mmCIF file of C-alpha atoms and ligand atoms in Angstrom:
data_model
loop_
_atom_site.group_PDB
_atom_site.id
_atom_site.type_symbol
_atom_site.label_atom_id
_atom_site.label_comp_id
_atom_site.label_asym_id
_atom_site.label_seq_id
_atom_site.Cartn_x
_atom_site.Cartn_y
_atom_site.Cartn_z
ATOM 1 C CA UNK A 298 14.363 2.060 38.378
ATOM 2 C CA UNK A 299 10.761 2.964 37.565
ATOM 3 C CA UNK A 300 10.410 5.222 34.489
ATOM 4 C CA UNK A 301 7.472 7.699 34.334
ATOM 5 C CA UNK A 302 6.294 7.837 30.961
ATOM 6 C CA UNK A 303 3.204 9.825 29.460
ATOM 7 C CA UNK A 304 1.221 7.661 27.223
ATOM 8 C CA UNK A 305 -1.128 9.393 24.696
ATOM 9 C CA UNK A 306 -3.511 6.758 23.194
ATOM 10 C CA UNK A 307 -4.454 9.088 20.221
ATOM 11 C CA UNK A 308 -7.427 8.597 17.635
ATOM 12 C CA UNK A 309 -8.797 6.192 15.320
ATOM 13 C CA UNK A 310 -6.696 3.061 15.806
ATOM 14 C CA UNK A 311 -4.434 4.619 18.297
ATOM 15 C CA UNK A 312 -6.175 3.090 21.388
ATOM 16 C CA UNK A 313 -5.856 -0.274 19.988
ATOM 17 C CA UNK A 314 -2.265 -0.117 19.073
ATOM 18 C CA UNK A 315 -1.210 1.938 22.070
ATOM 19 C CA UNK A 316 -2.625 -0.718 24.475
ATOM 20 C CA UNK A 317 -0.907 -3.642 22.517
ATOM 21 C CA UNK A 318 2.507 -1.545 22.786
ATOM 22 C CA UNK A 319 1.821 -0.800 26.588
ATOM 23 C CA UNK A 320 1.038 -4.316 27.326
ATOM 24 C CA UNK A 321 4.317 -5.480 25.594
ATOM 25 C CA UNK A 322 6.369 -3.026 27.359
ATOM 26 C CA UNK A 323 4.958 -4.144 30.760
ATOM 27 C CA UNK A 324 5.588 -7.802 29.895
ATOM 28 C CA UNK A 325 9.375 -7.297 29.511
ATOM 29 C CA UNK A 326 9.518 -6.464 33.067
ATOM 30 C CA UNK A 327 10.772 -2.866 32.935
ATOM 31 C CA UNK A 328 8.995 -0.877 35.457
ATOM 32 C CA UNK A 329 6.917 2.045 34.051
ATOM 33 C CA UNK A 330 4.576 4.260 35.672
ATOM 34 C CA UNK A 331 2.260 5.447 32.793
ATOM 35 C CA UNK A 332 0.516 8.917 33.068
ATOM 36 C CA UNK A 333 -2.368 8.979 30.547
ATOM 37 C CA UNK A 334 -2.696 12.283 28.818
ATOM 38 C CA UNK A 335 -5.292 13.251 25.929
ATOM 39 C CA UNK A 336 -4.608 14.745 22.663
ATOM 40 C CA UNK A 337 -6.969 14.635 19.351
ATOM 41 C CA UNK A 338 -10.456 14.187 19.223
ATOM 42 C CA UNK A 339 -10.846 12.462 22.523
ATOM 43 C CA UNK A 340 -9.224 15.480 24.201
ATOM 44 C CA UNK A 341 -11.397 17.758 22.006
ATOM 45 C CA UNK A 342 -14.574 16.107 23.634
ATOM 46 C CA UNK A 343 -13.481 16.131 27.034
ATOM 47 C CA UNK A 344 -11.662 19.275 27.268
ATOM 48 C CA UNK A 345 -12.600 21.591 24.287
ATOM 49 C CA UNK A 346 -9.004 21.600 23.066
ATOM 50 C CA UNK A 347 -7.416 19.309 20.549
ATOM 51 C CA UNK A 348 -4.003 19.739 22.562
ATOM 52 C CA UNK A 349 -4.396 20.556 26.201
ATOM 53 C CA UNK A 350 -1.765 22.254 27.859
ATOM 54 C CA UNK A 351 -1.847 19.640 30.593
ATOM 55 C CA UNK A 352 -0.708 17.018 27.964
ATOM 56 C CA UNK A 353 2.461 19.098 26.855
ATOM 57 C CA UNK A 354 3.290 19.717 30.624
ATOM 58 C CA UNK A 355 2.951 15.892 31.350
ATOM 59 C CA UNK A 356 5.549 15.234 28.497
ATOM 60 C CA UNK A 357 7.767 18.162 29.647
ATOM 61 C CA UNK A 358 7.586 16.814 33.290
ATOM 62 C CA UNK A 359 8.309 13.044 32.347
ATOM 63 C CA UNK A 360 10.639 13.822 29.344
ATOM 64 C CA UNK A 361 9.282 10.824 27.600
ATOM 65 C CA UNK A 362 6.059 9.881 25.822
ATOM 66 C CA UNK A 363 4.574 6.989 23.859
ATOM 67 C CA UNK A 364 1.893 8.353 21.427
ATOM 68 C CA UNK A 365 -0.834 7.023 19.324
ATOM 69 C CA UNK A 366 -1.695 8.458 16.149
ATOM 70 C CA UNK A 367 -4.045 11.535 15.841
ATOM 71 C CA UNK A 368 -6.254 12.563 13.096
ATOM 72 C CA UNK A 369 -5.639 15.906 11.213
ATOM 73 C CA UNK A 370 -8.686 16.818 9.195
ATOM 74 C CA UNK A 371 -7.565 17.768 5.566
ATOM 75 C CA UNK A 372 -7.968 21.544 4.697
ATOM 76 C CA UNK A 373 -9.938 22.504 7.740
ATOM 77 C CA UNK A 374 -9.177 25.516 10.109
ATOM 78 C CA UNK A 375 -7.026 23.741 12.768
ATOM 79 C CA UNK A 376 -3.516 22.494 12.421
ATOM 80 C CA UNK A 377 -2.037 19.192 13.032
ATOM 81 C CA UNK A 378 -1.863 18.122 16.754
ATOM 82 C CA UNK A 379 1.189 15.891 15.654
ATOM 83 C CA UNK A 380 3.095 18.758 14.247
ATOM 84 C CA UNK A 381 1.788 20.906 17.226
ATOM 85 C CA UNK A 382 3.265 18.600 19.673
ATOM 86 C CA UNK A 383 6.870 18.365 17.825
ATOM 87 C CA UNK A 384 6.965 22.198 17.529
ATOM 88 C CA UNK A 385 5.908 23.048 21.100
ATOM 89 C CA UNK A 386 8.348 20.611 22.678
ATOM 90 C CA UNK A 387 11.185 21.353 20.290
ATOM 91 C CA UNK A 388 11.369 17.718 19.002
ATOM 92 C CA UNK A 389 13.419 18.576 16.150
ATOM 93 C CA UNK A 390 14.548 15.213 14.713
ATOM 94 C CA UNK A 391 12.368 12.591 13.452
ATOM 95 C CA UNK A 392 14.049 9.174 13.571
ATOM 96 C CA UNK A 393 12.366 6.617 11.449
ATOM 97 C CA UNK A 394 14.149 3.274 10.899
ATOM 98 C CA UNK A 395 13.192 1.043 7.967
ATOM 99 C CA UNK A 396 14.256 -2.519 8.530
ATOM 100 C CA UNK A 397 13.041 -5.740 6.879
ATOM 101 C CA UNK A 398 12.355 -8.777 9.243
ATOM 102 C CA UNK A 399 12.193 -12.086 7.651
ATOM 103 C CA UNK A 400 8.514 -13.198 7.038
ATOM 104 C CA UNK A 401 7.177 -9.841 5.910
ATOM 105 C CA UNK A 402 5.897 -9.239 2.392
ATOM 106 C CA UNK A 403 8.240 -7.063 0.771
ATOM 107 C CA UNK A 404 10.119 -6.510 -2.655
ATOM 108 C CA UNK A 405 13.613 -6.792 -0.817
ATOM 109 C CA UNK A 406 15.404 -8.611 2.017
ATOM 110 C CA UNK A 407 17.763 -7.219 4.561
ATOM 111 C CA UNK A 408 16.924 -3.436 4.196
ATOM 112 C CA UNK A 409 18.320 -1.583 7.208
ATOM 113 C CA UNK A 410 18.264 2.081 6.683
ATOM 114 C CA UNK A 411 17.132 5.095 8.830
ATOM 115 C CA UNK A 412 15.625 8.396 8.079
ATOM 116 C CA UNK A 413 16.391 11.329 10.028
ATOM 117 C CA UNK A 414 13.892 14.018 9.200
ATOM 118 C CA UNK A 415 14.018 17.475 10.248
ATOM 119 C CA UNK A 416 11.049 18.189 12.170
ATOM 120 C CA UNK A 417 10.657 21.880 12.898
ATOM 121 C CA UNK A 418 10.484 23.864 9.733
ATOM 122 C CA UNK A 419 10.075 23.774 6.058
ATOM 123 C CA UNK A 420 6.475 23.560 4.839
ATOM 124 C CA UNK A 421 5.338 22.151 8.036
ATOM 125 C CA UNK A 422 6.012 25.306 9.798
ATOM 126 C CA UNK A 423 2.391 25.968 9.595
ATOM 127 C CA UNK A 424 2.789 29.510 8.073
ATOM 128 C CA UNK A 425 -0.091 29.584 5.385
ATOM 129 C CA UNK A 426 -2.280 32.164 3.817
ATOM 130 C CA UNK A 427 -5.805 31.029 2.538
ATOM 131 C CA UNK A 428 -6.762 32.260 -0.982
ATOM 132 C CA UNK A 429 -8.784 35.288 -1.346
ATOM 133 C CA UNK A 430 -8.140 36.661 2.357
ATOM 134 C CA UNK A 431 -6.931 40.303 2.361
ATOM 135 C CA UNK A 432 -3.798 39.404 4.159
ATOM 136 C CA UNK A 433 -3.108 36.775 1.377
ATOM 137 C CA UNK A 434 -3.718 39.581 -1.431
ATOM 138 C CA UNK A 435 -1.431 41.952 0.447
ATOM 139 C CA UNK A 436 1.190 39.318 0.581
ATOM 140 C CA UNK A 437 0.796 38.375 -3.085
ATOM 141 C CA UNK A 438 1.358 42.222 -3.914
ATOM 142 C CA UNK A 439 4.618 42.237 -1.763
ATOM 143 C CA UNK A 440 6.169 39.174 -3.015
ATOM 144 C CA UNK A 441 5.698 40.220 -6.602
ATOM 145 C CA UNK A 442 7.187 43.485 -5.848
ATOM 146 C CA UNK A 443 10.252 41.914 -4.389
ATOM 147 C CA UNK A 444 10.578 38.906 -6.797
ATOM 148 C CA UNK A 445 9.230 40.407 -9.869
ATOM 149 C CA UNK A 446 7.395 37.215 -10.509
ATOM 150 C CA UNK A 447 3.751 37.293 -11.125
ATOM 151 C CA UNK A 448 1.418 35.045 -8.538
ATOM 152 C CA UNK A 449 -2.257 34.204 -9.669
ATOM 153 C CA UNK A 450 -4.393 36.367 -7.433
ATOM 154 C CA UNK A 451 -6.606 33.542 -6.302
ATOM 155 C CA UNK A 452 -3.554 31.447 -4.977
ATOM 156 C CA UNK A 453 -3.152 30.225 -1.570
ATOM 157 C CA UNK A 454 0.497 30.547 -0.053
ATOM 158 C CA UNK A 455 2.530 28.194 2.090
ATOM 159 C CA UNK A 456 5.637 29.315 3.313
ATOM 160 C CA UNK A 457 8.797 27.118 3.505
ATOM 161 C CA UNK A 458 11.494 28.405 5.856
ATOM 162 C CA UNK A 459 14.672 26.565 6.127
ATOM 163 C CA UNK A 460 17.168 27.936 8.554
ATOM 164 C CA UNK A 461 21.025 27.407 8.681
ATOM 165 C CA UNK A 462 20.721 26.850 12.415
ATOM 166 C CA UNK A 463 18.235 24.004 12.026
ATOM 167 C CA UNK A 464 19.770 22.602 9.050
ATOM 168 C CA UNK A 465 23.068 22.364 10.989
ATOM 169 C CA UNK A 466 21.315 20.681 14.041
ATOM 170 C CA UNK A 467 19.843 18.060 11.992
ATOM 171 C CA UNK A 468 22.550 17.151 10.053
ATOM 172 C CA UNK A 469 24.869 16.967 13.173
ATOM 173 C CA UNK A 470 22.131 14.854 14.776
ATOM 174 C CA UNK A 471 22.393 12.538 11.771
ATOM 175 C CA UNK A 472 26.028 12.190 11.810
ATOM 176 C CA UNK A 473 26.043 11.592 15.738
ATOM 177 C CA UNK A 474 23.393 9.092 15.232
ATOM 178 C CA UNK A 475 25.521 7.405 12.523
ATOM 179 C CA UNK A 476 28.562 7.227 14.737
ATOM 180 C CA UNK A 477 26.423 6.070 17.803
ATOM 181 C CA UNK A 478 24.765 3.359 15.960
ATOM 182 C CA UNK A 479 27.850 2.261 14.126
ATOM 183 C CA UNK A 480 26.536 3.223 10.626
ATOM 184 C CA UNK A 481 28.785 3.978 7.722
ATOM 185 C CA UNK A 482 27.048 6.479 5.607
ATOM 186 C CA UNK A 483 25.022 9.711 5.817
ATOM 187 C CA UNK A 484 23.277 10.878 2.783
ATOM 188 C CA UNK A 485 21.745 14.218 2.502
ATOM 189 C CA UNK A 486 18.555 14.669 0.318
ATOM 190 C CA UNK A 487 17.484 17.930 -1.131
ATOM 191 C CA UNK A 488 16.111 19.605 -4.218
ATOM 192 C CA UNK A 489 18.913 22.524 -4.114
ATOM 193 C CA UNK A 490 18.920 22.649 -7.771
ATOM 194 C CA UNK A 491 15.339 24.295 -7.866
ATOM 195 C CA UNK A 492 15.112 25.872 -4.439
ATOM 196 C CA UNK A 493 18.549 27.517 -4.140
ATOM 197 C CA UNK A 494 17.838 29.499 -0.921
ATOM 198 C CA UNK A 495 16.216 26.753 1.158
ATOM 199 C CA UNK A 496 17.355 23.337 -0.034
ATOM 200 C CA UNK A 497 20.365 25.386 -1.276
ATOM 201 C CA UNK A 498 21.070 26.150 2.356
ATOM 202 C CA UNK A 499 20.252 22.913 3.766
ATOM 203 C CA UNK A 500 22.670 21.352 1.358
ATOM 204 C CA UNK A 501 25.583 24.108 1.928
ATOM 205 C CA UNK A 502 25.233 23.740 5.673
ATOM 206 C CA UNK A 503 25.192 19.980 5.640
ATOM 207 C CA UNK A 504 28.296 19.981 3.713
ATOM 208 C CA UNK A 505 29.970 22.314 6.289
ATOM 209 C CA UNK A 506 28.898 19.956 9.106
ATOM 210 C CA UNK A 507 30.197 16.820 7.249
ATOM 211 C CA UNK A 508 33.693 18.090 7.308
ATOM 212 C CA UNK A 509 33.889 17.465 11.075
ATOM 213 C CA UNK A 510 33.067 13.837 10.379
ATOM 214 C CA UNK A 511 35.380 13.287 7.408
ATOM 215 C CA UNK A 512 37.137 9.956 7.765
ATOM 216 C CA UNK A 513 34.587 8.837 10.328
ATOM 217 C CA UNK A 514 31.372 8.637 8.409
ATOM 218 C CA UNK A 515 31.068 8.704 4.639
ATOM 219 C CA UNK A 516 29.018 11.846 3.422
ATOM 220 C CA UNK A 517 27.004 11.956 0.048
ATOM 221 C CA UNK A 518 24.178 13.835 -1.343
ATOM 222 C CA UNK A 519 21.185 13.116 -3.645
ATOM 223 C CA UNK A 520 18.289 14.966 -5.245
ATOM 224 C CA UNK A 521 14.944 13.926 -3.628
ATOM 225 C CA UNK A 522 13.304 12.811 -7.013
ATOM 226 C CA UNK A 523 16.320 10.581 -7.944
ATOM 227 C CA UNK A 524 16.358 9.521 -4.342
ATOM 228 C CA UNK A 525 12.876 8.308 -4.681
ATOM 229 C CA UNK A 526 13.705 6.222 -7.499
ATOM 230 C CA UNK A 527 17.250 4.896 -6.180
ATOM 231 C CA UNK A 528 15.345 3.789 -3.109
ATOM 232 C CA UNK A 529 12.867 1.613 -4.850
ATOM 233 C CA UNK A 530 15.673 0.213 -7.064
ATOM 234 C CA UNK A 531 18.688 0.044 -5.047
ATOM 235 C CA UNK A 532 17.799 0.475 -1.161
ATOM 236 C CA UNK A 533 20.707 -1.360 0.027
ATOM 237 C CA UNK A 534 23.100 1.380 -1.081
ATOM 238 C CA UNK A 535 21.755 3.743 1.546
ATOM 239 C CA UNK A 536 22.273 3.671 5.222
ATOM 240 C CA UNK A 537 21.198 6.788 7.161
ATOM 241 C CA UNK A 538 19.385 9.499 5.108
ATOM 242 C CA UNK A 539 18.898 13.122 6.347
ATOM 243 C CA UNK A 540 16.416 15.388 4.813
ATOM 244 C CA UNK A 541 14.246 18.516 5.210
ATOM 245 C CA UNK A 542 10.720 17.805 6.898
ATOM 246 C CA UNK A 543 8.515 17.440 3.810
ATOM 247 C CA UNK A 544 10.871 15.148 1.805
ATOM 248 C CA UNK A 545 11.412 13.129 5.077
ATOM 249 C CA UNK A 546 7.670 12.678 5.447
ATOM 250 C CA UNK A 547 7.169 11.381 2.118
ATOM 251 C CA UNK A 548 10.368 9.251 1.920
ATOM 252 C CA UNK A 549 9.625 7.536 5.248
ATOM 253 C CA UNK A 550 6.250 6.216 3.783
ATOM 254 C CA UNK A 551 8.185 5.014 0.760
ATOM 255 C CA UNK A 552 10.590 3.240 3.000
ATOM 256 C CA UNK A 553 7.777 1.814 5.053
ATOM 257 C CA UNK A 554 6.503 0.322 1.751
ATOM 258 C CA UNK A 555 9.826 -1.332 1.133
ATOM 259 C CA UNK A 556 9.991 -3.185 4.279
ATOM 260 C CA UNK A 557 6.360 -4.340 4.133
ATOM 261 C CA UNK A 558 4.041 -1.553 4.933
ATOM 262 C CA UNK A 559 2.983 1.242 7.615
ATOM 263 C CA UNK A 560 1.932 -1.480 9.910
ATOM 264 C CA UNK A 561 5.536 -2.206 10.707
ATOM 265 C CA UNK A 562 7.167 1.295 10.603
ATOM 266 C CA UNK A 563 8.253 2.784 13.892
ATOM 267 C CA UNK A 564 9.382 6.193 14.647
ATOM 268 C CA UNK A 565 10.876 8.666 17.505
ATOM 269 C CA UNK A 566 10.669 12.525 17.641
ATOM 270 C CA UNK A 567 13.638 13.510 19.583
ATOM 271 C CA UNK A 568 14.647 16.970 21.033
ATOM 272 C CA UNK A 569 17.253 18.126 23.436
ATOM 273 C CA UNK A 570 16.027 16.571 26.637
ATOM 274 C CA UNK A 571 12.564 15.243 25.460
ATOM 275 C CA UNK A 572 11.454 12.341 23.268
ATOM 276 C CA UNK A 573 8.032 11.281 21.798
ATOM 277 C CA UNK A 574 7.927 7.787 20.246
ATOM 278 C CA UNK A 575 5.055 6.919 17.710
ATOM 279 C CA UNK A 576 4.574 4.795 14.813
ATOM 280 C CA UNK A 577 4.935 6.524 11.204
ATOM 281 C CA UNK A 578 1.166 5.398 10.211
ATOM 282 C CA UNK A 579 -1.852 7.806 11.056
ATOM 283 C CA UNK A 580 -4.856 6.864 12.750
ATOM 284 C CA UNK A 581 -6.515 4.659 9.840
ATOM 285 C CA UNK A 582 -10.034 5.602 11.078
ATOM 286 C CA UNK A 583 -11.670 3.072 8.785
ATOM 287 C CA UNK A 584 -10.092 0.257 11.023
ATOM 288 C CA UNK A 585 -11.053 1.934 14.276
ATOM 289 C CA UNK A 586 -12.466 -0.501 16.978
ATOM 290 C CA UNK A 587 -12.184 -3.466 14.643
ATOM 291 C CA UNK A 588 -9.267 -5.151 16.436
ATOM 292 C CA UNK A 589 -7.647 -5.569 12.913
ATOM 293 C CA UNK A 590 -4.667 -3.494 12.477
ATOM 294 C CA UNK A 591 -1.013 -4.260 12.939
ATOM 295 C CA UNK A 592 0.447 -3.413 16.266
ATOM 296 C CA UNK A 593 3.999 -3.891 15.121
ATOM 297 C CA UNK A 594 4.741 -0.282 14.284
ATOM 298 C CA UNK A 595 3.753 0.818 17.610
ATOM 299 C CA UNK A 596 5.559 -1.890 19.507
ATOM 300 C CA UNK A 597 8.711 -1.056 17.450
ATOM 301 C CA UNK A 598 8.301 2.408 18.382
ATOM 302 C CA UNK A 599 8.193 1.193 22.115
ATOM 303 C CA UNK A 600 11.515 -0.698 21.385
ATOM 304 C CA UNK A 601 12.981 2.746 20.250
ATOM 305 C CA UNK A 602 11.687 4.017 23.573
ATOM 306 C CA UNK A 603 13.279 1.234 25.579
ATOM 307 C CA UNK A 604 16.533 1.980 24.002
ATOM 308 C CA UNK A 605 16.137 5.697 24.673
ATOM 309 C CA UNK A 606 15.591 4.708 28.311
ATOM 310 C CA UNK A 607 18.736 2.743 28.262
ATOM 311 C CA UNK A 608 16.710 -0.586 28.749
ATOM 312 C CA UNK A 609 18.838 -2.155 26.221
ATOM 313 C CA UNK A 610 18.028 -5.836 27.414
ATOM 314 C CA UNK A 611 14.314 -5.256 27.357
ATOM 315 C CA UNK A 612 14.636 -3.385 23.841
ATOM 316 C CA UNK A 613 16.401 -6.511 22.326
ATOM 317 C CA UNK A 614 13.972 -8.887 24.004
ATOM 318 C CA UNK A 615 11.012 -7.244 22.716
ATOM 319 C CA UNK A 616 12.230 -6.772 19.266
ATOM 320 C CA UNK A 617 13.227 -10.392 19.062
ATOM 321 C CA UNK A 618 9.818 -11.567 20.171
ATOM 322 C CA UNK A 619 8.467 -9.409 17.458
ATOM 323 C CA UNK A 620 10.864 -10.712 14.863
ATOM 324 C CA UNK A 621 9.872 -14.298 16.022
ATOM 325 C CA UNK A 622 6.246 -14.032 15.656
ATOM 326 C CA UNK A 623 6.544 -12.308 12.174
ATOM 327 C CA UNK A 624 8.944 -15.155 11.062
ATOM 328 C CA UNK A 625 6.562 -17.648 12.332
ATOM 329 C CA UNK A 626 3.778 -16.112 10.371
ATOM 330 C CA UNK A 627 1.027 -17.688 12.304
ATOM 331 C CA UNK A 628 -0.319 -14.954 14.830
ATOM 332 C CA UNK A 629 0.000 -12.119 12.519
ATOM 333 C CA UNK A 630 -2.478 -9.453 11.236
ATOM 334 C CA UNK A 631 -4.076 -9.144 7.620
ATOM 335 C CA UNK A 632 -1.514 -6.986 6.260
ATOM 336 C CA UNK A 633 1.323 -9.677 6.695
ATOM 337 C CA UNK A 634 -0.823 -11.952 4.267
ATOM 338 C CA UNK A 635 -0.833 -12.413 0.439
ATOM 339 C CA UNK A 636 -4.675 -12.251 0.587
ATOM 340 C CA UNK A 637 -5.936 -9.347 3.032
ATOM 341 C CA UNK A 638 -8.985 -11.434 3.528
ATOM 342 C CA UNK A 639 -7.009 -14.480 4.861
ATOM 343 C CA UNK A 640 -9.036 -15.991 7.430
ATOM 344 C CA UNK A 641 -6.000 -17.006 9.391
ATOM 345 C CA UNK A 642 -5.144 -13.556 10.068
ATOM 346 C CA UNK A 643 -5.457 -12.768 13.796
ATOM 347 C CA UNK A 644 -6.401 -9.374 15.405
ATOM 348 C CA UNK A 645 -4.197 -6.564 16.993
ATOM 349 C CA UNK A 646 -4.777 -7.968 20.492
ATOM 350 C CA UNK A 647 -3.955 -11.441 19.617
ATOM 351 C CA UNK A 648 -0.713 -10.501 17.744
ATOM 352 C CA UNK A 649 0.278 -8.541 20.696
ATOM 353 C CA UNK A 650 -0.485 -11.642 22.829
ATOM 354 C CA UNK A 651 1.611 -13.816 20.759
ATOM 355 C CA UNK A 652 4.645 -11.434 21.071
ATOM 356 C CA UNK A 653 4.215 -11.312 24.974
ATOM 357 C CA UNK A 654 4.340 -15.146 24.783
ATOM 358 C CA UNK A 655 7.560 -15.065 23.188
ATOM 359 C CA UNK A 656 8.958 -13.016 25.832
ATOM 360 C CA UNK A 657 8.497 -15.679 28.420
HETATM 361 P P1 LIG B 1315 -2.801 6.125 7.888
HETATM 362 O O1 LIG B 1315 -1.420 5.949 8.065
HETATM 363 O O2 LIG B 1315 -3.633 6.431 8.869
HETATM 364 O O3 LIG B 1315 -3.404 4.896 6.834
HETATM 365 C C1 LIG B 1315 -3.194 4.704 5.506
HETATM 366 C C2 LIG B 1315 -3.351 3.126 5.359
HETATM 367 O O4 LIG B 1315 -2.330 2.423 5.833
HETATM 368 C C3 LIG B 1315 -4.550 2.523 6.050
HETATM 369 O O5 LIG B 1315 -5.677 2.733 5.390
HETATM 370 C C4 LIG B 1315 -4.124 1.239 6.229
HETATM 371 O O6 LIG B 1315 -4.310 0.611 4.951
HETATM 372 C C5 LIG B 1315 -2.663 1.264 6.286
HETATM 373 N N1 LIG B 1315 -2.318 1.223 7.659
HETATM 374 C C6 LIG B 1315 -1.994 2.213 8.615
HETATM 375 N N2 LIG B 1315 -1.519 1.914 9.760
HETATM 376 C C7 LIG B 1315 -1.677 0.414 9.695
HETATM 377 C C8 LIG B 1315 -1.615 -0.504 10.675
HETATM 378 N N3 LIG B 1315 -1.108 -0.246 11.968
HETATM 379 N N4 LIG B 1315 -1.616 -1.820 10.294
HETATM 380 C C9 LIG B 1315 -2.169 -2.066 9.152
HETATM 381 N N5 LIG B 1315 -2.307 -1.182 8.133
HETATM 382 C C10 LIG B 1315 -2.177 0.039 8.488
HETATM 383 O O7 LIG B 1315 -2.957 7.355 6.741
HETATM 384 P P2 LIG B 1315 -3.991 8.398 6.281
HETATM 385 O O8 LIG B 1315 -5.299 7.465 5.894
HETATM 386 O O9 LIG B 1315 -3.524 9.169 5.352
HETATM 387 O O10 LIG B 1315 -4.328 9.307 7.535
HETATM 388 C C11 LIG B 1315 -5.386 9.103 8.618
HETATM 389 C C12 LIG B 1315 -5.258 10.321 9.575
HETATM 390 O O11 LIG B 1315 -3.990 10.079 10.326
HETATM 391 C C13 LIG B 1315 -5.137 11.488 8.993
HETATM 392 O O12 LIG B 1315 -5.891 12.575 9.799
HETATM 393 C C14 LIG B 1315 -3.727 11.813 9.223
HETATM 394 O O13 LIG B 1315 -3.506 13.082 9.127
HETATM 395 C C15 LIG B 1315 -3.309 11.290 10.450
HETATM 396 N N6 LIG B 1315 -1.900 10.869 10.399
HETATM 397 C C16 LIG B 1315 -1.495 11.114 11.765
HETATM 398 C C17 LIG B 1315 -0.053 10.702 11.975
HETATM 399 C C18 LIG B 1315 0.401 10.916 13.550
HETATM 400 O O14 LIG B 1315 -0.397 10.865 14.532
HETATM 401 N N7 LIG B 1315 1.869 10.886 13.720
HETATM 402 C C19 LIG B 1315 0.706 10.268 10.976
HETATM 403 C C20 LIG B 1315 0.269 10.272 9.628
HETATM 404 C C21 LIG B 1315 -1.308 10.512 9.485
#
């Protein structure tokens, strides 16, 4: 069977890492017809839009996409294209496995945990009010009226919506994922002690959902700041973590740090009938065009894609090839080396080639 997949190369290092991943997937022998679609600065140049409708239509039609990272300028007028794709397509669950492979530089061995991040709401909902604007001043007055609390008049405001429906959906997703992947424990992460009506609702709803899985999957809870420390000190205690959007984003980078860095951390954004696979890392613009960065995160995202496509054999072959190249430590990029300027480090293309050779 031939799978039709949307390929979004992305910005910065996106083209280099997505080309590497595409070549590795093709080398597994799985038949794929790629449909290239634009998003980010390349799309802006060619179409005048950061996220053209044709790109979203391509993903809707093909149901699966492999996507390179896309730049989001800080503090400027437009929203993140990455968040835009997730929201427009209803990709409510972000799945980010964090696993150590022998040969990586990391504080720990044998880490194998999975972050399940709620993708559709929280402070990422994009409901923001700029300081000084008339609407913001009105909003501040209204909030002061209802909350009886003072807000400085020169404040900007970001809204954090957390709903019962989206909380139940993501916690159920986490439990179903745990059952499917034969994992033992789901830990819900929150800050309900401070944010009673948002994180508090996430926690209360999560506890209700957890009752349906009693006896099948262990459920426990942790406050996010404590969780950050626990992950650094005792990562082996954790299995599947389910978190609201912002904490999920931050702790996935922390977990990437535990397993050897962003160059190795893959991800998937899953909706009811659609999925977009992408690395945890961003577009690392300073490395663009240098054939330097690690393609592993993007290749392992493609492994997750192969699993999703039920191409289990090819997924295992590709993961094992990545594992073998990392374990040998010869054809690997600078970030695997103790000295980042090690002259023996190879480039993005060469590491991908070495992985392809291991498939044969
Ligand atoms: P980044 O992940 O792009 O890079 C941070 C650092 O991590 C890099 O300087 C580099 O040292 C390291 N790194 C990242 N990817 C690597 C790789 N493949 N190999 C080796 N080292 C790697 O984060 P940033 O600099 O904060 O963000 C740059 C841009 O990317 C921003 O515009 C941001 O909004 C965007 N971003 C996009 C996504 C996405 O597309 N899903 C995710 C995160 C950030």
